[in-house]
Coordinates of C-alpha atoms in Angstrom, one line a residue:
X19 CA 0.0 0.0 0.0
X20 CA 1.7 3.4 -1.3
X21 CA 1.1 6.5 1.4
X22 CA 1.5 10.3 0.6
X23 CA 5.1 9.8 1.8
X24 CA 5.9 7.4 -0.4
X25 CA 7.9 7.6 -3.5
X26 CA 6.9 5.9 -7.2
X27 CA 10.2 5.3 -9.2
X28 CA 10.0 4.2 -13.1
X29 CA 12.8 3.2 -14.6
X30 CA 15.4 4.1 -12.3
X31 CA 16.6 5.4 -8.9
X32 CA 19.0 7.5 -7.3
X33 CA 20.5 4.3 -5.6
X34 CA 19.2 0.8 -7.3
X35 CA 20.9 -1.3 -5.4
X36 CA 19.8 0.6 -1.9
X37 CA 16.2 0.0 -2.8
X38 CA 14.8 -2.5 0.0
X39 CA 14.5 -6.4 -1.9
X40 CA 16.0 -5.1 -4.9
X41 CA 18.2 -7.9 -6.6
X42 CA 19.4 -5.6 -9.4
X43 CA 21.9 -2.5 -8.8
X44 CA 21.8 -0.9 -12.6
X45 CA 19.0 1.7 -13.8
X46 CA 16.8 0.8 -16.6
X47 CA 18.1 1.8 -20.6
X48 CA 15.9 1.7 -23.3
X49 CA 12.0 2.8 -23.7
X50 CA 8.9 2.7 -21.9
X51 CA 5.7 3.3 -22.8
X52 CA 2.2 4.3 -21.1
X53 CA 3.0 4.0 -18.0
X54 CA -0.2 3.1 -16.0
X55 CA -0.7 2.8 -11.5
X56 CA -4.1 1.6 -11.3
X57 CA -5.7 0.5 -7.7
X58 CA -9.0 -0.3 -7.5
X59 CA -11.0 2.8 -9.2
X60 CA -7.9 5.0 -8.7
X61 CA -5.6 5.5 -11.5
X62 CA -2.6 7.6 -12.6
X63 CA -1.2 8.0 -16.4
X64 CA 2.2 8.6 -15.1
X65 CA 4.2 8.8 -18.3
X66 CA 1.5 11.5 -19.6
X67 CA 1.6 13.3 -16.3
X68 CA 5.3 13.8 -16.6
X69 CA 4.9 14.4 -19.9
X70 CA 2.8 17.3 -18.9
X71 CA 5.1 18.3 -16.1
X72 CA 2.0 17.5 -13.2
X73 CA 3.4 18.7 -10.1
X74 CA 3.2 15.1 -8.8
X75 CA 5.9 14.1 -11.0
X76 CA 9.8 14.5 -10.7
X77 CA 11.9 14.0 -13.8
X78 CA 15.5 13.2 -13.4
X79 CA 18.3 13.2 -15.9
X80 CA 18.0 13.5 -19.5
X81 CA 14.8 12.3 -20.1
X82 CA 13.2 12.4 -23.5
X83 CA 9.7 12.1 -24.6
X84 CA 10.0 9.8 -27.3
X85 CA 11.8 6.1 -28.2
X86 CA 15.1 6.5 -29.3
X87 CA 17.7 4.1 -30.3
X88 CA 19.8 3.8 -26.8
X89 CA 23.0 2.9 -28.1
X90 CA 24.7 0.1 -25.8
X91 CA 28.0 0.8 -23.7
X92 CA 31.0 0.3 -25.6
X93 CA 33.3 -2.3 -24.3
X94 CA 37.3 -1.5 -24.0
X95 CA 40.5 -3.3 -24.2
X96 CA 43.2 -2.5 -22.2
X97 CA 46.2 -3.7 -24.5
X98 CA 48.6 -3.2 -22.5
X99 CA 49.5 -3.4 -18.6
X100 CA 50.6 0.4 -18.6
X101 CA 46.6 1.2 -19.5
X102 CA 44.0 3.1 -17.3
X103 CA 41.1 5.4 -17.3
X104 CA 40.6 7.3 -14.3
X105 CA 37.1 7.8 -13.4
X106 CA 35.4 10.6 -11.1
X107 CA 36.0 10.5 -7.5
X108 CA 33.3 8.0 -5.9
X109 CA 31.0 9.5 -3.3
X110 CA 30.0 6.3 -1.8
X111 CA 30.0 7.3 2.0
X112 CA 27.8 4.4 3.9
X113 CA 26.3 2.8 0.8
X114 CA 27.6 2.2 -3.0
X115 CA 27.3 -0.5 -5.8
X116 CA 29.7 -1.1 -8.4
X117 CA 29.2 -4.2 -11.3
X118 CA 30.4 -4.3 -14.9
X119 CA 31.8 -7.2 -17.2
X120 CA 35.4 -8.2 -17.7
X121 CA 37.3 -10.9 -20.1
X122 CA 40.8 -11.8 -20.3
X123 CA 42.8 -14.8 -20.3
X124 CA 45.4 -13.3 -18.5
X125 CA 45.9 -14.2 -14.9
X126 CA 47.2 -10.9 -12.9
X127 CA 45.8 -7.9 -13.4
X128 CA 44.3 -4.5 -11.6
X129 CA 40.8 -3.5 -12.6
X130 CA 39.5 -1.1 -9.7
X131 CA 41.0 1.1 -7.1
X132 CA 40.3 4.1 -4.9
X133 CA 41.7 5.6 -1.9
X134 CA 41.0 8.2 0.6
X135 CA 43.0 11.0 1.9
X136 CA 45.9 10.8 3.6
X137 CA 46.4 10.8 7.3
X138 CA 49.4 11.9 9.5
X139 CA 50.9 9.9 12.0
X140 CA 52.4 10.5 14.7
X141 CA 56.4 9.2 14.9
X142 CA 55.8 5.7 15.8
X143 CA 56.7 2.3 13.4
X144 CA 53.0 3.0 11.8
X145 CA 54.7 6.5 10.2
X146 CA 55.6 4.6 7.1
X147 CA 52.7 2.9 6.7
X148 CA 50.0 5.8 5.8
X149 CA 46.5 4.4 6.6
X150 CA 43.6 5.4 4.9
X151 CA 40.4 3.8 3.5
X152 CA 40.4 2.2 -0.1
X153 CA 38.4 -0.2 -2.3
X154 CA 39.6 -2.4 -5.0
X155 CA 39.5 -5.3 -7.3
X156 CA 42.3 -7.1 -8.5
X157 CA 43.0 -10.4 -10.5
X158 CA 45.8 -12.8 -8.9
X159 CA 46.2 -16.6 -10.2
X160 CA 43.2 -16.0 -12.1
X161 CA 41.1 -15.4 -8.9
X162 CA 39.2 -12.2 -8.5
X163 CA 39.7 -10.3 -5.1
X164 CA 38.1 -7.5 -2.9
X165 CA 39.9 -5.5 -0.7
X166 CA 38.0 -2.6 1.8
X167 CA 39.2 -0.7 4.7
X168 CA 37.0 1.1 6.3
X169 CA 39.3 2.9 8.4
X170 CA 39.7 -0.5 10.7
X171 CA 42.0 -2.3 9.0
X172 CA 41.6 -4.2 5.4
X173 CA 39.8 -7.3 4.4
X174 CA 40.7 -9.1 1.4
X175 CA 38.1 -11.5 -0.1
X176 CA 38.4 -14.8 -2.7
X177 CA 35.5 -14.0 -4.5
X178 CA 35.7 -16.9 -7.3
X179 CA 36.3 -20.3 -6.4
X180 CA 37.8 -20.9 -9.9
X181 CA 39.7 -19.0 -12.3
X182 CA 37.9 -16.4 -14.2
X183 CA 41.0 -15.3 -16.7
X184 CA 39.1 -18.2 -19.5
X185 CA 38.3 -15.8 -22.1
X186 CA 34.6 -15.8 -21.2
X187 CA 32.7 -12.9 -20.3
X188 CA 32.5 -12.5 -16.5
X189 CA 30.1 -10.4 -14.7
X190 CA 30.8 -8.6 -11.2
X191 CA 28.4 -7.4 -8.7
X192 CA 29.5 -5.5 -5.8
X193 CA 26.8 -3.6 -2.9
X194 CA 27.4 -2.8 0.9
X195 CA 25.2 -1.5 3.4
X196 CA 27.3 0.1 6.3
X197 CA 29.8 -2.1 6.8
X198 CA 28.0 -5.3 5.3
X199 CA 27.3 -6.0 1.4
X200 CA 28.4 -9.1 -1.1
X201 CA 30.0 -9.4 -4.0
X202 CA 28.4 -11.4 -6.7
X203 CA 30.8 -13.0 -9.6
X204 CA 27.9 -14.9 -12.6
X205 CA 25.7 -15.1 -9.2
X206 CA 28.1 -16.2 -7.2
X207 CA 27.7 -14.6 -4.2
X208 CA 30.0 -14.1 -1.5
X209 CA 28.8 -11.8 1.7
X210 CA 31.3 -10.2 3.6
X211 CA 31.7 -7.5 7.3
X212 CA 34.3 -5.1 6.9
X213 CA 36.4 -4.6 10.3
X214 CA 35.8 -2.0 12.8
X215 CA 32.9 -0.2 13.6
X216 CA 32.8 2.6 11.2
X217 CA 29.8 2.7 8.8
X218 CA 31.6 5.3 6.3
X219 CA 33.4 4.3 3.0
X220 CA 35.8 7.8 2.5
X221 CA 37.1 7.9 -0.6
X222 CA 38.8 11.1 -1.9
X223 CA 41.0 10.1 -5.2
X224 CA 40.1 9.1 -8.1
X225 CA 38.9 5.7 -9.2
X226 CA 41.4 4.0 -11.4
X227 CA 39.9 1.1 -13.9
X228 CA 42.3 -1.4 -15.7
X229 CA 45.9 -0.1 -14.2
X230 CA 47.1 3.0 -12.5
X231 CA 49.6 6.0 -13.7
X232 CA 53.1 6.1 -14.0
X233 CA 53.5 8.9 -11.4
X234 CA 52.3 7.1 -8.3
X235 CA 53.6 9.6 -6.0
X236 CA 50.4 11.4 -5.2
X237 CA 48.3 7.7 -4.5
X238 CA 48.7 5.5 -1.2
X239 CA 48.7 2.2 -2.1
X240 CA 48.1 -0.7 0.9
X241 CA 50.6 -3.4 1.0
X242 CA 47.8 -5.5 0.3
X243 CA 47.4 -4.6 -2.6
X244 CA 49.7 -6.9 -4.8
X245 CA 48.9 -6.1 -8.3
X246 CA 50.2 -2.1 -7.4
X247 CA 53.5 -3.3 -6.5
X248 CA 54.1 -5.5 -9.2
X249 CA 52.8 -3.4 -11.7
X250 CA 50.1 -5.9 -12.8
X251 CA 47.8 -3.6 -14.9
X252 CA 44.9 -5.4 -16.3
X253 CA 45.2 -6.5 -19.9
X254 CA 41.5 -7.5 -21.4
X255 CA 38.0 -6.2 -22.2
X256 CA 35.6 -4.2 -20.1
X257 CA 32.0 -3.3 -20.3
X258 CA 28.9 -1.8 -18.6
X259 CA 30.3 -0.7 -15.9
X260 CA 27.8 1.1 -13.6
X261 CA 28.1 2.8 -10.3
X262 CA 25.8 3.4 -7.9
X263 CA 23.3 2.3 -10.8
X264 CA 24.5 4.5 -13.5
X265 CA 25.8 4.1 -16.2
X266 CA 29.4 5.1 -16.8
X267 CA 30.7 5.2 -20.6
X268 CA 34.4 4.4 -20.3
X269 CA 34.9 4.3 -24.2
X270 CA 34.0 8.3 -23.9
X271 CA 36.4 8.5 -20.6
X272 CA 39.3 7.0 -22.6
X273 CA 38.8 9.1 -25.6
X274 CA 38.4 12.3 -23.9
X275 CA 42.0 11.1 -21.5
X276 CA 43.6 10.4 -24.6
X277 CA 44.5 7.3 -23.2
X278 CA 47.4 5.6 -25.0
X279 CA 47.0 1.7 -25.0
X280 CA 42.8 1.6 -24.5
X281 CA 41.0 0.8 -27.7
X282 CA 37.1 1.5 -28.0
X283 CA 36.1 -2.7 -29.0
X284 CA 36.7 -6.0 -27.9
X285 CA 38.0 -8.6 -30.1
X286 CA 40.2 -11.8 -29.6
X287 CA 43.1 -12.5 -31.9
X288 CA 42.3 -16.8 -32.9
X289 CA 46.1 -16.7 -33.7
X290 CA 48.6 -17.5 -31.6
X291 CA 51.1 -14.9 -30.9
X292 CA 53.6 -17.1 -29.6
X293 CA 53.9 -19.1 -32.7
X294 CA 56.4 -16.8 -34.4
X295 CA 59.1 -17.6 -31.5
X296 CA 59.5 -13.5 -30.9
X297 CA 61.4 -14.1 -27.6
X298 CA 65.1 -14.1 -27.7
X299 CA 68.1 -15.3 -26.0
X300 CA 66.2 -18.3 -24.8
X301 CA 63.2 -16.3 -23.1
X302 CA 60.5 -18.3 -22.7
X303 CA 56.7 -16.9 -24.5
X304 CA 53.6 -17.5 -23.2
X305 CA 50.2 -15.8 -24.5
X306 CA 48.5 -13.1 -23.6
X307 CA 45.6 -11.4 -24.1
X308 CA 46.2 -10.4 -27.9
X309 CA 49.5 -10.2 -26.5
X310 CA 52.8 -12.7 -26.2
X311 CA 54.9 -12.3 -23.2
X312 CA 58.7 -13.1 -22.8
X313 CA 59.8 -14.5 -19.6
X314 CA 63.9 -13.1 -19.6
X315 CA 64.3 -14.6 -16.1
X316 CA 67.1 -17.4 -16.5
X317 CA 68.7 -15.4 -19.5
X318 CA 70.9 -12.5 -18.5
X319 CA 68.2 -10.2 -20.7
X320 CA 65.5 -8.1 -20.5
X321 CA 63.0 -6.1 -22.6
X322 CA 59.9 -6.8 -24.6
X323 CA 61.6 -9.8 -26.6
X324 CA 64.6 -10.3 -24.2
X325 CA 66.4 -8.8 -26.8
X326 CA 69.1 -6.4 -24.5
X327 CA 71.7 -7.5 -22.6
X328 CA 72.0 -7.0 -18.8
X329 CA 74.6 -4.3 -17.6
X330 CA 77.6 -6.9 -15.7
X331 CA 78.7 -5.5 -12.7
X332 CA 82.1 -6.7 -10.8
X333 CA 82.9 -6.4 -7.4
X334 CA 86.7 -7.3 -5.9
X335 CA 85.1 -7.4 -1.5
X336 CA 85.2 -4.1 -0.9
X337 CA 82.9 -2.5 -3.1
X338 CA 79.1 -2.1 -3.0
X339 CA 76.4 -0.3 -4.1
X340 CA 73.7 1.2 -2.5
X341 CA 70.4 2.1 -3.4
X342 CA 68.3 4.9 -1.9
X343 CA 64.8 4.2 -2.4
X344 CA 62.6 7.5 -3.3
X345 CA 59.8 6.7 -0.5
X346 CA 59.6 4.5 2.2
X347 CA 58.0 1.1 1.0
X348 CA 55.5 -1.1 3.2
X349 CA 54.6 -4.1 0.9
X350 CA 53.5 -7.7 1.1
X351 CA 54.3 -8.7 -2.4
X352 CA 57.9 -8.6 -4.1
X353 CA 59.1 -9.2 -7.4
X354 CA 63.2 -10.0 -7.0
X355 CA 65.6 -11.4 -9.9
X356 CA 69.2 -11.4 -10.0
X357 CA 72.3 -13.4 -11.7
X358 CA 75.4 -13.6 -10.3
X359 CA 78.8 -15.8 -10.7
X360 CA 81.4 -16.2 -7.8
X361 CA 84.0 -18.4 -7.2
X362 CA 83.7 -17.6 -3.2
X363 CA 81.6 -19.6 -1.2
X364 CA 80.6 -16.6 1.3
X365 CA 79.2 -13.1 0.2
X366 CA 76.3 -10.9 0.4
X367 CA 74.2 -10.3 -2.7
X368 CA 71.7 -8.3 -1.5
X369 CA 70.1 -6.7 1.8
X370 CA 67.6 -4.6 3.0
X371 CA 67.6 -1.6 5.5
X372 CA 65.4 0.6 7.1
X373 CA 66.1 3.8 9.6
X374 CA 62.4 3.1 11.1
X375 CA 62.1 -0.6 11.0
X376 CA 63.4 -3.7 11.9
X377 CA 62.1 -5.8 8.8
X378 CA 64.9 -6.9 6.5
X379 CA 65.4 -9.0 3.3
X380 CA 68.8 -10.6 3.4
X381 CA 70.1 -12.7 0.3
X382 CA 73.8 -14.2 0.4
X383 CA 76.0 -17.0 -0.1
X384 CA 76.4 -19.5 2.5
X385 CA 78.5 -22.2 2.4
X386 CA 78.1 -22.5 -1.8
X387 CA 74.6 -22.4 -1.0
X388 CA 71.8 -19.3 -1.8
X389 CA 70.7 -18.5 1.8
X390 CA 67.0 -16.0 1.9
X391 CA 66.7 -14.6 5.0
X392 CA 63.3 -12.6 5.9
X393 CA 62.3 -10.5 8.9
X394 CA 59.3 -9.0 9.9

């Protein structure tokens, strides 16, 4: 039973997915027509009346009188892991929804991320680790993953029990309440509680889809959030992505970024791109998403085909070099590779330091033997 306080929405809302029992999260595109409430002898013409612009009736957005052609959202491909769009800062506060598609066949990639702002802290071991709250998704193993800090601490969620980087299309559905919501992968869903006791979502950068920019010195990224560190950007398609039920036309975003490395389609190459052997030296290929990717580890080289040579350093036991690291890093995740030749059975080959922290990463020769050495 509607009362005079209640509200009568056609074809959308200002947040879908808040709407008590709703299953969907997206607003309605495409064309309606004579839109009748009837209830017993009482009836309304509501498309006429808003037609009419009856004081009853309150018209939101671009809303046209007549049945158009509603184009559908253009899907994207990220070609390559350097890739983004950055999207508007989103105002989700204590409720949001988030869903779109994805398809890759690639295994590691970023797709979403947003942080809030920075907060000082006083001189303790927490200094170098700048907390703030943050959402993301992010592909690992072929696994999709959420990760939310509410200003408690972060959560990091499995939401697939099996790998999603097939090459089929893959739809995501994320909505939270407060600190309680789900996230749905192909109607999968998995609930989750975020930790603390905080209710507000405060996000203050922008939201970065399919990768993040060069220049990361003005984002805070959370140790656990692998992909950043190793500079997994997404490679794949995207499409309809909606927030907060609206639509978002990322083909448009890209274009208007001049986004080098985002095309406005989605098409898979049928031919192999490994089958022309481009990786050199002995690197080994493995495909991509319309990509090949050379594997240089093992070979002295690096680059896109392993095709340059490594700079050879000597050292005689009393040299070393030192590296001074630009900012202070807090991660979980490490990407390390080195070659090296001795015919000394004892040496250091690498090591760690901090002026603020204990933690350490010690590599060295032992004996003949490769000796790791990790403290946290």
């Amino acid at each position: 039973m509607l009362g005079s306080d209640d509200f009568f929405y056609i074809g959308g809302s200002p947040s879908t997915a808040d709407l008590p029992g709703s299953p969907v999260s997206n607003n309605f595109m495409g064309c309606l027509k004579d839109v009748v409430y009837k209830n017993n002898d009482f009836k309304l013409e509501l498309s006429r009346l808003a037609k009419e612009g009856d004081s009853k009736m309150k018209v939101h957005g671009d809303l046209v009188f007549r049945c158009e052609n509603v184009a559908a959202l253009d899907p994207v491909t990220f070609e390559a892991p350097e890739a983004y769009i950055a999207l508007p800062k989103w105002n989700t506060k204590k409720t949001g929804s988030v869903s779109f598609d994805f398809c890759t066949t690639e295994p590691n990639g970023l797709l979403l991320f947003s942080h809030g702002k920075r907060q000082h802290q006083k001189e303790t071991r927490a200094e170098r680790l700048q907390k703030v709250d943050y959402f993301a998704m992010e592909l690992l193993d072929g696994f999709l993953f959420l990760l939310l800090d509410m200003g408690s601490g972060a959560i990091k969620i499995r939401a697939t029990n099996k790998k999603v980087n097939d090459g089929e299309w893959c739809h995501v559905d994320f909505q939270r309440d407060g600190r309680s919501g789900s996230i749905s992968v192909n109607s999968r869903h998995f609930p989750f509680v975020a930790n603390g006791e905080s209710e507000i979502l405060d996000l203050d950068s922008d939201m970065y889809l399919g990768g993040l920019p060069e220049n990361k010195l003005d984002l805070v990224l959370p140790p656990e959030l692998w992909t950043a560190f190793l500079r997994y950007g997404y490679v794949g398609c995207v499409r309809d992505l909606f927030i907060d039920g609206r639509s978002r036309d990322i083909r448009r975003l890209a274009e208007l970024q001049n986004t080098g490395g985002v095309s406005g389609f989605c098409s898979r190459e049928t031919l192999k791109q490994c089958s022309t052997s481009p990786c050199r030296n002995g690197g080994q290929c493995r495909e991509g998403w319309n990509r090949y990717i050379c594997d240089c580890t093992g070979t002295g080289y690096f680059g896109r085909n392993c095709e340059t040579e490594g700079t050879v350093l000597s050292y005689d036991g009393s040299m070393y070099m030192k590296v001074i690291m630009p900012t202070v890093m807090h991660t979980e995740a490490e990407d390390i590779s080195l070659r090296f030749m001795s015919q000394r059975a004892y040496g250091l080959l690498m090591a760690t330091t901090s002026k603020v922290s204990a933690d350490t990463l010690r590599l060295e020769l032992d004996g003949g033997r490769v000796k790791l050495t990790v403290n946290l």
